[in-house]
Short mmCIF file of C-alpha atoms in Angstrom, two decimals:
data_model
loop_
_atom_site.label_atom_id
_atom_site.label_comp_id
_atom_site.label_asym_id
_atom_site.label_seq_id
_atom_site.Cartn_x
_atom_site.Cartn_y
_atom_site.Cartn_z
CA UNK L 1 -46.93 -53.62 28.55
CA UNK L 2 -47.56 -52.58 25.28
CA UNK L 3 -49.76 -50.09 24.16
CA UNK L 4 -51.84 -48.24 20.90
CA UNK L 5 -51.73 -44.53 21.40
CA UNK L 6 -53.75 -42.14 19.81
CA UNK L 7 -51.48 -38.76 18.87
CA UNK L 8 -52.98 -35.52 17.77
CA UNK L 9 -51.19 -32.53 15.92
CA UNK L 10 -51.14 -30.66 19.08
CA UNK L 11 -49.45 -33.13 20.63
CA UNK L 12 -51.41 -34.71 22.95
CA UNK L 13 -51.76 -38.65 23.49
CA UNK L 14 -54.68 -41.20 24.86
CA UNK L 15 -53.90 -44.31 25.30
CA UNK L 16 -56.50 -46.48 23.02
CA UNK L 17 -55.42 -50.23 23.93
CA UNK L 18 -53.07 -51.38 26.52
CA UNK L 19 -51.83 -55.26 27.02
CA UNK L 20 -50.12 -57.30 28.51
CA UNK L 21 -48.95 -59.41 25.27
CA UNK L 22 -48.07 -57.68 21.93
CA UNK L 23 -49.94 -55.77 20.17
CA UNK L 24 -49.61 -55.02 16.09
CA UNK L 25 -51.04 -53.43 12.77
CA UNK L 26 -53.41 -51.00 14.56
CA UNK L 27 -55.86 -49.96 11.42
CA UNK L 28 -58.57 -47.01 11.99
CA UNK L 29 -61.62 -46.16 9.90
CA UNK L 30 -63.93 -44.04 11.49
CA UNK L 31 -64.65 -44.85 14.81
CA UNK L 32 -63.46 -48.36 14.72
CA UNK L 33 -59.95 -49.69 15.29
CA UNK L 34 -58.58 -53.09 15.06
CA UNK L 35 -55.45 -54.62 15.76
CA UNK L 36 -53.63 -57.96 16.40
CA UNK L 37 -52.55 -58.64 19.53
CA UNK L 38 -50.74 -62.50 21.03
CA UNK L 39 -49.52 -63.53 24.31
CA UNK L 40 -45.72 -63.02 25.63
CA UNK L 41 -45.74 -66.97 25.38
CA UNK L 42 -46.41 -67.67 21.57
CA UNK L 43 -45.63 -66.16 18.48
CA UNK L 44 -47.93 -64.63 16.32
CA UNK L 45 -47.49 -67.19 13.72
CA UNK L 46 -48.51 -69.84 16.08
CA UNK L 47 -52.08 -68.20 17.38
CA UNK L 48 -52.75 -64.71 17.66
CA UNK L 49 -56.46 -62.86 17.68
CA UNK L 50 -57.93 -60.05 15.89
CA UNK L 51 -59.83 -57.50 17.50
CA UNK L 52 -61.64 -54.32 16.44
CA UNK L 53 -62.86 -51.60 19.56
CA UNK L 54 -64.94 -48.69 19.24
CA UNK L 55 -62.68 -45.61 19.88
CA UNK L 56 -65.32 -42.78 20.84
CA UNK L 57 -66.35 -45.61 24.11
CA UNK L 58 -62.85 -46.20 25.03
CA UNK L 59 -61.09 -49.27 23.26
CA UNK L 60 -60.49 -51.11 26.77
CA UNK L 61 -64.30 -51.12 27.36
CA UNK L 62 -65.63 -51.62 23.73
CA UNK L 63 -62.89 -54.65 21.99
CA UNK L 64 -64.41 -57.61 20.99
CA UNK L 65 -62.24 -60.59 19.18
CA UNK L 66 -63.38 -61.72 15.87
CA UNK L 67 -60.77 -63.80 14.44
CA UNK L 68 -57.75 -66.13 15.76
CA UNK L 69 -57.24 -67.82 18.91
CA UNK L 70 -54.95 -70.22 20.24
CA UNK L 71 -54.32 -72.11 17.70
CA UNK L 72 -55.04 -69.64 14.74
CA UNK L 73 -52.88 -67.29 13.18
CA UNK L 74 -54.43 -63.84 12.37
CA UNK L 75 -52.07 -61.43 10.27
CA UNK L 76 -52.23 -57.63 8.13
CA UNK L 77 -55.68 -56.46 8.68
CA UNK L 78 -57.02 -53.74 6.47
CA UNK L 79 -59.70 -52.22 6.05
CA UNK L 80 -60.86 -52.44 2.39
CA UNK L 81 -62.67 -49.95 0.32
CA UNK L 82 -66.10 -51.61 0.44
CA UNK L 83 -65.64 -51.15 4.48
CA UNK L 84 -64.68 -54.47 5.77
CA UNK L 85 -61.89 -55.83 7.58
CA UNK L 86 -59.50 -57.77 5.73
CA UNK L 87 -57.28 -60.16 7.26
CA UNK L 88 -55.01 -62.89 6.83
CA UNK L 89 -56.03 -66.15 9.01
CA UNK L 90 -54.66 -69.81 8.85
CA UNK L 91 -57.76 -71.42 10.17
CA UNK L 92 -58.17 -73.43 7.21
CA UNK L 93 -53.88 -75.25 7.50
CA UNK L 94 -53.33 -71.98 5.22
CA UNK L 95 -52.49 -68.58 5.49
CA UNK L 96 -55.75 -67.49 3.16
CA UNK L 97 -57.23 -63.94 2.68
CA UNK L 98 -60.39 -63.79 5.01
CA UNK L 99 -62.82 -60.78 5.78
CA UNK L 100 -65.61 -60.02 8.55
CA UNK L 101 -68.93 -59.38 6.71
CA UNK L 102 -72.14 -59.00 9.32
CA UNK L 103 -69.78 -60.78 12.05
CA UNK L 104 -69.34 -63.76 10.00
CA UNK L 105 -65.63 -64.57 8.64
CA UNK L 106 -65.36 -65.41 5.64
CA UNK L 107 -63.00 -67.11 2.99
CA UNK L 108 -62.24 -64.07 0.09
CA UNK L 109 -59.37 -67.07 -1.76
CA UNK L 110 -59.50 -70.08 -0.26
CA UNK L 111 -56.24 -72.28 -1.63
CA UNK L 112 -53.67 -74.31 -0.63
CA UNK L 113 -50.90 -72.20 -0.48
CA UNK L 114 -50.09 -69.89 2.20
CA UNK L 115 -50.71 -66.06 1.33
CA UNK L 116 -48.50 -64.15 3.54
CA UNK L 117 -45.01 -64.70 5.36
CA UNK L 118 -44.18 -65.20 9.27
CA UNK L 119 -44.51 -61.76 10.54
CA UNK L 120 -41.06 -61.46 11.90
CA UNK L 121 -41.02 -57.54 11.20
CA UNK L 122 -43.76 -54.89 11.01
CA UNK L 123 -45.46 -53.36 8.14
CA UNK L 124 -45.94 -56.58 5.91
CA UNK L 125 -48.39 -55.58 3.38
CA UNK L 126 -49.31 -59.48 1.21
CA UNK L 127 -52.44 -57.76 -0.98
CA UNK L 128 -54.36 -54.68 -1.58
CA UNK L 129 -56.99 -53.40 -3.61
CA UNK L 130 -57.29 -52.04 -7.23
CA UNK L 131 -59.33 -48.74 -8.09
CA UNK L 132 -62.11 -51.23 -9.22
CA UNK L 133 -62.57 -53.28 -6.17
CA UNK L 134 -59.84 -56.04 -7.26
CA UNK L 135 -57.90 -57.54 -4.67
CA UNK L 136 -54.23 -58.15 -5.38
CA UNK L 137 -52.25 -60.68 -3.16
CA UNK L 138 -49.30 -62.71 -2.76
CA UNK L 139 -49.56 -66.96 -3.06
CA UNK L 140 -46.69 -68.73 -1.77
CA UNK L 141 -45.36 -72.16 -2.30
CA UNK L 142 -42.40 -72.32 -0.53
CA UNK L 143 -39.90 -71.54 -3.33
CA UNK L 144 -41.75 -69.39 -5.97
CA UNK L 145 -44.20 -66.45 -4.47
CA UNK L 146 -47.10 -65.39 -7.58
CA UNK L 147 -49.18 -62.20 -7.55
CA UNK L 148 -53.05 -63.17 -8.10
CA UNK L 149 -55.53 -61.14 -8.96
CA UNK L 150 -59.47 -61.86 -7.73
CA UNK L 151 -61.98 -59.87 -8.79
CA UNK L 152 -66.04 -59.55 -7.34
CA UNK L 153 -67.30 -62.82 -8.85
CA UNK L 154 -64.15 -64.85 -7.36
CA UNK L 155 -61.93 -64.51 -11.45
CA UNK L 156 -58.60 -65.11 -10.43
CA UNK L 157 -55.79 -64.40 -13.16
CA UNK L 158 -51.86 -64.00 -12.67
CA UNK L 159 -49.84 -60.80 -12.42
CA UNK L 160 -46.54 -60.06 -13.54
CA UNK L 161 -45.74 -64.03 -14.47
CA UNK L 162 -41.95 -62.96 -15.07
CA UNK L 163 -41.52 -62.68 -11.06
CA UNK L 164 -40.59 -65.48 -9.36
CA UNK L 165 -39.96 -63.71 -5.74
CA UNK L 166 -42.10 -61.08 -4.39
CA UNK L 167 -41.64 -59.07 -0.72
CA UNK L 168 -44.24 -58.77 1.28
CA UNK L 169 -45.39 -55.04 0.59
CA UNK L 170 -47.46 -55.16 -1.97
CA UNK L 171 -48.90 -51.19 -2.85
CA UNK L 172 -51.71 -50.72 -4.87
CA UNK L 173 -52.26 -46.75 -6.56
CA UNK L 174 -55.47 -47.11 -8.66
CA UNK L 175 -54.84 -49.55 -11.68
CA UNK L 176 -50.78 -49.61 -10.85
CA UNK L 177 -49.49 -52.32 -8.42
CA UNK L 178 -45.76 -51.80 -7.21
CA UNK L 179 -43.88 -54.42 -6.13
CA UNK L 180 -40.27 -55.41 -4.24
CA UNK L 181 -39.61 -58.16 -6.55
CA UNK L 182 -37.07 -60.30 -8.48
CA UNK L 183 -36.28 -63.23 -10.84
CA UNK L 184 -34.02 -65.73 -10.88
CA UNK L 185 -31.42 -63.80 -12.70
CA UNK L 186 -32.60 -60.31 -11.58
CA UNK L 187 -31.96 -59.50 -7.73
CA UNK L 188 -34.42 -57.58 -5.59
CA UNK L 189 -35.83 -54.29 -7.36
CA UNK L 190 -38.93 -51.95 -7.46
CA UNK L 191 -41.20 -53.47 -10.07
CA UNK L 192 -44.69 -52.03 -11.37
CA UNK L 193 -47.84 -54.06 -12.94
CA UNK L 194 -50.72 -52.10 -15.33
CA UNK L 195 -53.61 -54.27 -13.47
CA UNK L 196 -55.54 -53.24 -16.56
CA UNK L 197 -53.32 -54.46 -19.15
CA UNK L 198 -53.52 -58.28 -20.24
CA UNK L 199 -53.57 -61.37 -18.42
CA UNK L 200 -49.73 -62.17 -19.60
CA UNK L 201 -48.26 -58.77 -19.45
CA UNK L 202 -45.04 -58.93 -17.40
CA UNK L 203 -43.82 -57.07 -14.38
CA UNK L 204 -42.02 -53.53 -15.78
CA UNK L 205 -38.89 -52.68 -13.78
CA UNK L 206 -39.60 -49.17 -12.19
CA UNK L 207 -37.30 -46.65 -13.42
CA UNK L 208 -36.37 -48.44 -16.85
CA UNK L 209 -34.61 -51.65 -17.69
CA UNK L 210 -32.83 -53.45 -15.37
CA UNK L 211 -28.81 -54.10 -15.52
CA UNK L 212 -27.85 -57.82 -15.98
CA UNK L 213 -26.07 -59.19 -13.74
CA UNK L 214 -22.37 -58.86 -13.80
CA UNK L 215 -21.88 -62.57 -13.97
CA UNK L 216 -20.13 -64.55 -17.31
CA UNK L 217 -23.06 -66.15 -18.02
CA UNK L 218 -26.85 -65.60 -17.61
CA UNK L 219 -27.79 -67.49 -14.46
CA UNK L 220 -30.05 -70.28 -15.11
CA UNK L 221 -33.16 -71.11 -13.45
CA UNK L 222 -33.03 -73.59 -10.70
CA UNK L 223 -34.45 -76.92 -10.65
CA UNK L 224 -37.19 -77.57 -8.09
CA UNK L 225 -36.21 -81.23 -6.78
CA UNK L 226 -37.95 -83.53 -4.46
CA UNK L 227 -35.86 -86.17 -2.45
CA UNK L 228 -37.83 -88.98 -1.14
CA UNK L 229 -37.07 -91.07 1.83
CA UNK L 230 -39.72 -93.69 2.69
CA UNK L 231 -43.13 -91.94 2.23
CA UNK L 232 -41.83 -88.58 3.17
CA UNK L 233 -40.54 -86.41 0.27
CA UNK L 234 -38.13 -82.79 0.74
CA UNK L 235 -38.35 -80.38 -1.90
CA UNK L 236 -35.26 -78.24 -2.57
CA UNK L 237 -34.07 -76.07 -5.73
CA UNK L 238 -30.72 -77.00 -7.11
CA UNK L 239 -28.32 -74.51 -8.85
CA UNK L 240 -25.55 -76.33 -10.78
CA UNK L 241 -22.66 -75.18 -12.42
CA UNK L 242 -21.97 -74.20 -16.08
CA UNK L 243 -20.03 -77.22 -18.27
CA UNK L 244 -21.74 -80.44 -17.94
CA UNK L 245 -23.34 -83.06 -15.89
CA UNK L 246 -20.17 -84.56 -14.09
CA UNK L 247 -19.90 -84.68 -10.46
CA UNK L 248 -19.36 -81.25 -8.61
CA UNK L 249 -18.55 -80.45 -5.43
CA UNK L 250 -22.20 -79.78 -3.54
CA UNK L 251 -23.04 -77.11 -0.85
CA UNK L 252 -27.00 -77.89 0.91
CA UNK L 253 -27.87 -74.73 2.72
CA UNK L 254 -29.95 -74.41 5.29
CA UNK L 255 -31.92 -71.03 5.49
CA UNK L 256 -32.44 -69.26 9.05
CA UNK L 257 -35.56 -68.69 10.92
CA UNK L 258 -36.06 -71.67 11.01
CA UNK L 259 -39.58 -69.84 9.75
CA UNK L 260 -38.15 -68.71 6.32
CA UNK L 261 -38.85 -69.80 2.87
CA UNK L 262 -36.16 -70.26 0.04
CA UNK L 263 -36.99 -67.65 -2.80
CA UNK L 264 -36.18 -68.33 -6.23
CA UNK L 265 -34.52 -65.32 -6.89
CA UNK L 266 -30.97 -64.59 -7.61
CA UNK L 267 -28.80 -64.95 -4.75
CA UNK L 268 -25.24 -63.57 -4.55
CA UNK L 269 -24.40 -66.05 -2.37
CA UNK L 270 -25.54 -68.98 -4.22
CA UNK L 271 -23.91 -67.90 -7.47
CA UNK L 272 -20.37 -67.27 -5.71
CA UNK L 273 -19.95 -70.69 -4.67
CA UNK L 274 -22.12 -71.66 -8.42
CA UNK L 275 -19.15 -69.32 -10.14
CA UNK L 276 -16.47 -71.75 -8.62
CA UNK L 277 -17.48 -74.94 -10.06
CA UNK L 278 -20.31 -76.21 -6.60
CA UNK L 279 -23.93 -77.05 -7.16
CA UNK L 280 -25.88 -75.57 -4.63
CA UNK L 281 -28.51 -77.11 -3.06
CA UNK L 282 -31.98 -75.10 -0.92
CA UNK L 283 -33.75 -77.00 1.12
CA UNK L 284 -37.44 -75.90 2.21
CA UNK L 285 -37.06 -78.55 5.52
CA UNK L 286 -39.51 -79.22 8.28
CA UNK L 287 -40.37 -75.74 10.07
CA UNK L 288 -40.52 -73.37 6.82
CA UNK L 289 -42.94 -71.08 5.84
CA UNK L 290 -45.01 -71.33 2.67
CA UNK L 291 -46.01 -75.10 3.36
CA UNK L 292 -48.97 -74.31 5.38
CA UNK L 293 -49.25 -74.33 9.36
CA UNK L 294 -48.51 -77.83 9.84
CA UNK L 295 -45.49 -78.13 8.26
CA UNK L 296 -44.19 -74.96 9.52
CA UNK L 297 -45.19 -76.36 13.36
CA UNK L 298 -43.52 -79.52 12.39
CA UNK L 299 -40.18 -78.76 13.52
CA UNK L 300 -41.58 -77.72 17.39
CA UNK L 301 -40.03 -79.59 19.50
CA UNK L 302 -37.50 -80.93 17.09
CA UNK L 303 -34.88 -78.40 15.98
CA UNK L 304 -31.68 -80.11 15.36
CA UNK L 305 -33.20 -82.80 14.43
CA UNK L 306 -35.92 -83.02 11.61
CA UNK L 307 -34.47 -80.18 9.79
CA UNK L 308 -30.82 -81.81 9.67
CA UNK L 309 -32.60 -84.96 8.83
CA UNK L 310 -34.03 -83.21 5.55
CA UNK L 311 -30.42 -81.79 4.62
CA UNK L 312 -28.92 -84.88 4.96
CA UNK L 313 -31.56 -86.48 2.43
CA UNK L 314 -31.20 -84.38 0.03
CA UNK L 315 -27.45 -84.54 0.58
CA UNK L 316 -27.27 -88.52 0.35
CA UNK L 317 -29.99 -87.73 -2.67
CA UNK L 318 -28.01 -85.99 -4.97
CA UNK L 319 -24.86 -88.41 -4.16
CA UNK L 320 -26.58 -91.02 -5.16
CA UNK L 321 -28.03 -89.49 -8.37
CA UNK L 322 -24.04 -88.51 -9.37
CA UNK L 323 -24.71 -84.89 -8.93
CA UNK L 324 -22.36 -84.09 -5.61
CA UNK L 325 -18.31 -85.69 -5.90
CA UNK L 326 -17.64 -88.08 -3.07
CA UNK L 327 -15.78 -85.96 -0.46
CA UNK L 328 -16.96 -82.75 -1.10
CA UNK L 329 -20.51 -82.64 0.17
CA UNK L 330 -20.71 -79.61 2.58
CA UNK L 331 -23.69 -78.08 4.55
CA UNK L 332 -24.18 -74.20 5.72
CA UNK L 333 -26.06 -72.39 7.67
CA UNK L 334 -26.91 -69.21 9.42
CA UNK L 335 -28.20 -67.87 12.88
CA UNK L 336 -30.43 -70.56 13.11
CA UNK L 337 -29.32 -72.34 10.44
CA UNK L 338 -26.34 -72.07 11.71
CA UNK L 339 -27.29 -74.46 14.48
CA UNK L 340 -28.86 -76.94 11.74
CA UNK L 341 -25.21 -76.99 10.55
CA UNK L 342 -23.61 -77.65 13.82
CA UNK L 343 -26.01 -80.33 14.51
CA UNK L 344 -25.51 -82.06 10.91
CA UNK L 345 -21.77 -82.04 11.58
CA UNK L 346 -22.32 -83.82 14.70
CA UNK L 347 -24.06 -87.19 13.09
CA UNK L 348 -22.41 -90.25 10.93
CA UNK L 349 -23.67 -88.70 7.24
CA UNK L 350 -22.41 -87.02 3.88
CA UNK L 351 -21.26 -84.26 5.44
CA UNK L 352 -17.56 -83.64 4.70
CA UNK L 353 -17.73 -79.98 6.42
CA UNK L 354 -19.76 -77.39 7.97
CA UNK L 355 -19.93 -73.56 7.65
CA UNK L 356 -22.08 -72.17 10.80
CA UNK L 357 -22.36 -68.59 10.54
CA UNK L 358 -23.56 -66.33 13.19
CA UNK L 359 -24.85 -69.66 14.82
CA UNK L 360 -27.13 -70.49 17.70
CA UNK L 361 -24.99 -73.03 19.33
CA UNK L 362 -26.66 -73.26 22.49
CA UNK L 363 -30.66 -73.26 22.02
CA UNK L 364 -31.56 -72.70 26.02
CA UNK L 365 -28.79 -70.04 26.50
CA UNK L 366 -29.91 -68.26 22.90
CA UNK L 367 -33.73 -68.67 24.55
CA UNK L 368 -33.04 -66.40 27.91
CA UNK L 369 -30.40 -63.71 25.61
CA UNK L 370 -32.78 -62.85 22.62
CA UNK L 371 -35.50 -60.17 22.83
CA UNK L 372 -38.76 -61.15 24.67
CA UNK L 373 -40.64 -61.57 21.13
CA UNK L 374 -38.59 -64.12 19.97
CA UNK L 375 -38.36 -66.47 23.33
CA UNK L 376 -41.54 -68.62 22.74
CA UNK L 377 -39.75 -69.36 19.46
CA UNK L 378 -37.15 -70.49 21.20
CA UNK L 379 -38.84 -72.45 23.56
CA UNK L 380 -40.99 -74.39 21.36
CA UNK L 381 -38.74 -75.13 19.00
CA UNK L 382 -36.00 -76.28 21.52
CA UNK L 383 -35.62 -80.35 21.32
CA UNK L 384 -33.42 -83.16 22.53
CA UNK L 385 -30.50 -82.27 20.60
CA UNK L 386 -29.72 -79.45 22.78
CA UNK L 387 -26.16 -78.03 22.44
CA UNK L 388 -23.60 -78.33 20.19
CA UNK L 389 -20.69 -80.11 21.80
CA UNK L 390 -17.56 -79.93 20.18
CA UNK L 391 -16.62 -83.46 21.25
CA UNK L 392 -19.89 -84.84 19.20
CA UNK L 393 -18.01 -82.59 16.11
CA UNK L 394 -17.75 -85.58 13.34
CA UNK L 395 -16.37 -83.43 10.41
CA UNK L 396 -14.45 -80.09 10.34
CA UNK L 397 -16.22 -76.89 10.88
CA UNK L 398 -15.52 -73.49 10.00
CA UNK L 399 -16.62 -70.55 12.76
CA UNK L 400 -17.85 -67.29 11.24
CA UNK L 401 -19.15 -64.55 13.46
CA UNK L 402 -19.36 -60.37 13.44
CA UNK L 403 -18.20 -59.36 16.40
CA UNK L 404 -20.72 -57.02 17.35
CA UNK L 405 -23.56 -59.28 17.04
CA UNK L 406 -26.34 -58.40 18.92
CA UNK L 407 -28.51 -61.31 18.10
CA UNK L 408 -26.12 -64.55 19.10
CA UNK L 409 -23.33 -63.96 20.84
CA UNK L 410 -20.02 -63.86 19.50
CA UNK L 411 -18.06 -64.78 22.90
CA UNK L 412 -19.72 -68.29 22.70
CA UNK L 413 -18.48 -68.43 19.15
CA UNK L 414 -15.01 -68.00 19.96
CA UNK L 415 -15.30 -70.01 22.96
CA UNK L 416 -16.72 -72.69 21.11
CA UNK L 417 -14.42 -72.56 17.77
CA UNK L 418 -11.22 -72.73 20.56
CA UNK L 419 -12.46 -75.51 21.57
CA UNK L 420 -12.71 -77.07 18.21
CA UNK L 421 -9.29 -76.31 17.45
CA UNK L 422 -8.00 -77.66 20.66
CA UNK L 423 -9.38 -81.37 19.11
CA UNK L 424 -8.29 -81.17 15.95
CA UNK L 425 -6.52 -79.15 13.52
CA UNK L 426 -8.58 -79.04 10.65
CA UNK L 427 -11.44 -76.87 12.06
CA UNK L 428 -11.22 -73.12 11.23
CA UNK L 429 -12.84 -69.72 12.42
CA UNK L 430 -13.32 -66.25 11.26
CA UNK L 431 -14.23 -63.12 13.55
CA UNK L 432 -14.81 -60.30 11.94
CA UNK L 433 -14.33 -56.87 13.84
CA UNK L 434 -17.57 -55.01 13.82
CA UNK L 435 -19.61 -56.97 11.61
CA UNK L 436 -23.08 -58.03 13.00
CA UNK L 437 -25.30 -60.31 12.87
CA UNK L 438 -25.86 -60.46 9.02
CA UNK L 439 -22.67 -59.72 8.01
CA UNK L 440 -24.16 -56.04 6.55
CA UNK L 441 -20.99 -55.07 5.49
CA UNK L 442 -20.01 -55.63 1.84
CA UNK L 443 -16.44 -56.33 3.01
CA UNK L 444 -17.24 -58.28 5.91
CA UNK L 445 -19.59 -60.58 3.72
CA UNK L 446 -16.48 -60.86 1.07
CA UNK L 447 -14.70 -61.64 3.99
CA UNK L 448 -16.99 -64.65 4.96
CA UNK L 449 -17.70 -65.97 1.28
CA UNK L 450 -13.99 -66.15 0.52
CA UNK L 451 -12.94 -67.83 4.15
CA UNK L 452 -15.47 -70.73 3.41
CA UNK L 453 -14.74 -71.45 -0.09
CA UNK L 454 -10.83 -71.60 0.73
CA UNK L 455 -12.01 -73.71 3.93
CA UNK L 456 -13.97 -76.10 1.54
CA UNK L 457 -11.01 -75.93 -0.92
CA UNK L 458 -8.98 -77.05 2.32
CA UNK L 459 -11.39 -79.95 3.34
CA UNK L 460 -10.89 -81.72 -0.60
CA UNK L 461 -7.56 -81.20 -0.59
CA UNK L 462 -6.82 -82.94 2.42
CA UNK L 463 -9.40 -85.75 1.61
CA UNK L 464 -7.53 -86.58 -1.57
CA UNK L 465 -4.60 -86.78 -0.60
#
């Protein structure tokens, strides 16, 4: 049962809304309170509802829906400073800025492009409002996320054109928007935009210049690269090595979630394995966010199996092209990921190794261990591929898990990377005392980067010889 509770300085509480699904974002003005609120069964990025009760007539008595449903996803309501309710809906395939004006729902930006994340964590803040009535949001494609400003008459111009990645909590003081953002040399940092100044003015780093990065050379942006198979295409961004167009060892990652994007930012991660001669390659597959709601939905149903399917063609794409070196095509992945991984190492493909860390490995055991918000996630994504198997195994894997993960479970990793070993030699595994589920620790994630690149290292050297 969750519930929205009304505290006052003496300390007393009153329950305003109780439910038996979840309930989110509770925003007062006045009298009136609204809030987002799902089912147990579905996830909020799937269909969730938007409601607003009167709070001197008891909430319970008063709430009446006006956005979302079943099959609509209402996110972030605010109420602006003209007085209505802001919200962020995917009724139209997108998540677009809407608002409630005389009951009637209405489109503020319509455009293809989706304007907020997956809500997997509270307090996601895509747009807010300038001293002068201008709203300020976030516009997504997948890759590159833009800040877009829209005033009265609908004039939309760009903000801060030097970010390429923006976090959703956008704050808005007056004329000054501040921003978690980054570019694709900078990592994460505070960033602030005059939203008076001109159209081009860049993004200024709060608190001065920013460092570079301690890197011997200036990372360069990545490519944005479709791979085509038939008449469906997979975008990706590739990072490539310093010193030439010859053929490089390749790494395709697969992001987690499966709900995430791939921001074009710089990533430590990326630019390890770039430092030691790999091209890297993203892939936005079937399930991510910042494609709309039927490409994120795609992947119900189908987990382990349309999302390995897109690795593997951009894998065979960028052998083909001369970009990866034959026998040293490798695929990674975590907590979810993770399991895209295991699954690609199962299959006949260009996979010469897999790196699965903090992995699902088991989709219906992961679905009854994981915290009741995140089962329906489970459940509709889970497919025919089911488990891993270690006898399906096609290519070696390395095993990476903290273990004091709370999120997967670390016994089933060790279990699972014994068995591998007991098959065949060439399959590795790293546990790593204490670490959790993201590998927080800068020594545990040193750890983990330097176990798979000698494990990669490992995999060429036996191939060649």
């Amino acid at each position: 049962m969750d519930e929205i509770v009304a505290a006052s300085p003496a300390g007393d509480a009153r329950v305003l809304v109780r439910s038996h699904g979840f309930l989110a974002c509770p925003r007062l003005t006045g009298d009136e309170l609204a809030y987002v609120e799902w089912d147990r069964g579905r996830m909020p990025w799937d269909g969730s509802q938007l409601l607003v009760a009167d709070v001197r007539s008891g909430a319970a008595a008063s709430q009446k829906v006006v956005a979302g449903g079943a099959e609509e996803s209402v996110v972030q309501p605010l109420w602006g400073p003209d007085g209505l309710l802001y919200f962020v809906s995917d009724r139209s395939g997108w998540w677009n800025l809407h608002r409630l004006r005389d009951g009637v729902v209405e489109a503020v930006v319509p455009i293809e492009a989706d304007c907020a994340p997956a809500p997997w964590e509270g307090g996601y803040q895509s747009y807010g409002f300038g001293g002068d009535g201008t709203v300020v949001l976030t516009v997504s494609d997948g890759f590159t996320t833009e800040l877009l400003a829209v005033d009265d008459e609908g004039g939309r111009r760009r903000l801060g054109a030097n970010l390429t990645s923006v976090k959703p909590y956008v704050a808005v003081d007056g004329d000054v928007l501040t921003v978690i953002g980054s570019t694709p040399s900078s990592p994460p940092a505070l960033w602030s935009i005059d939203l008076g100044a001109r159209p081009d003015s860049p993004a200024v780093p709060v608190g001065g210049p920013l460092a570079e990065a301690p890197l011997p050379w200036t990372p360069a942006p990545p490519s944005v690269e479709v791979a085509a198979v038939g008449e469906r295409s997979v975008r990706f961004l590739l990072y490539r090595p310093p010193g030439g167009a010859r053929p490089v060892p390749l790494l395709v990652r697969a992001h987690p979630g499966p709900t995430d994007d791939v921001p074009l930012r710089l990533d430590w991660t990326t630019q390890f394995f770039v430092s030691h001669g790999f091209a890297v390659a993203e892939v936005l597959y079937r399930g991510s966010t910042g494609r709309g709601r039927s490409f994120r939905q795609a992947l119900h149903g189908h987990w382990g199996d349309y999302d390995v399917e897109d690795c593997a063609v951009v894998a065979d794409h960028l052998r083909a092209s001369g970009v990866a070196m034959p026998g040293a095509v490798f695929i990674s992945g975590a907590s979810a990921g993770g399991y895209t991984a295991l699954q690609a190492a199962c299959l006949p493909g260009p996979f010469s190794g897999a790196t699965a860390t903090s992995a699902i490995i088991d989709p219906a055991r992961w679905e009854v261990s994981v915290p009741a918000f995140q089962r329906p996630h489970a459940a509709v994504l889970r497919g025919p591929a089911g488990a891993v198997e270690p006898s399906r195994v096609r290519c070696p894997i390395l095993v990476i898990h903290g273990s004091a993960d709370t999120i997967t479970s670390a016994p089933e990793a060790v279990q699972f990377a014994r068995e591998l070993a007991a098959l065949d030699s060439g399959h590795a595994s790293l546990l790593l005392e204490g670490g959790d589920h993201y590998l927080s620790a800068p020594a545990h994630r040193e750890q983990a980067l330097r176990a798979e690149l000698a494990f990669y290292r490992s995999v060429m050297n036996r191939s060649s010889s």
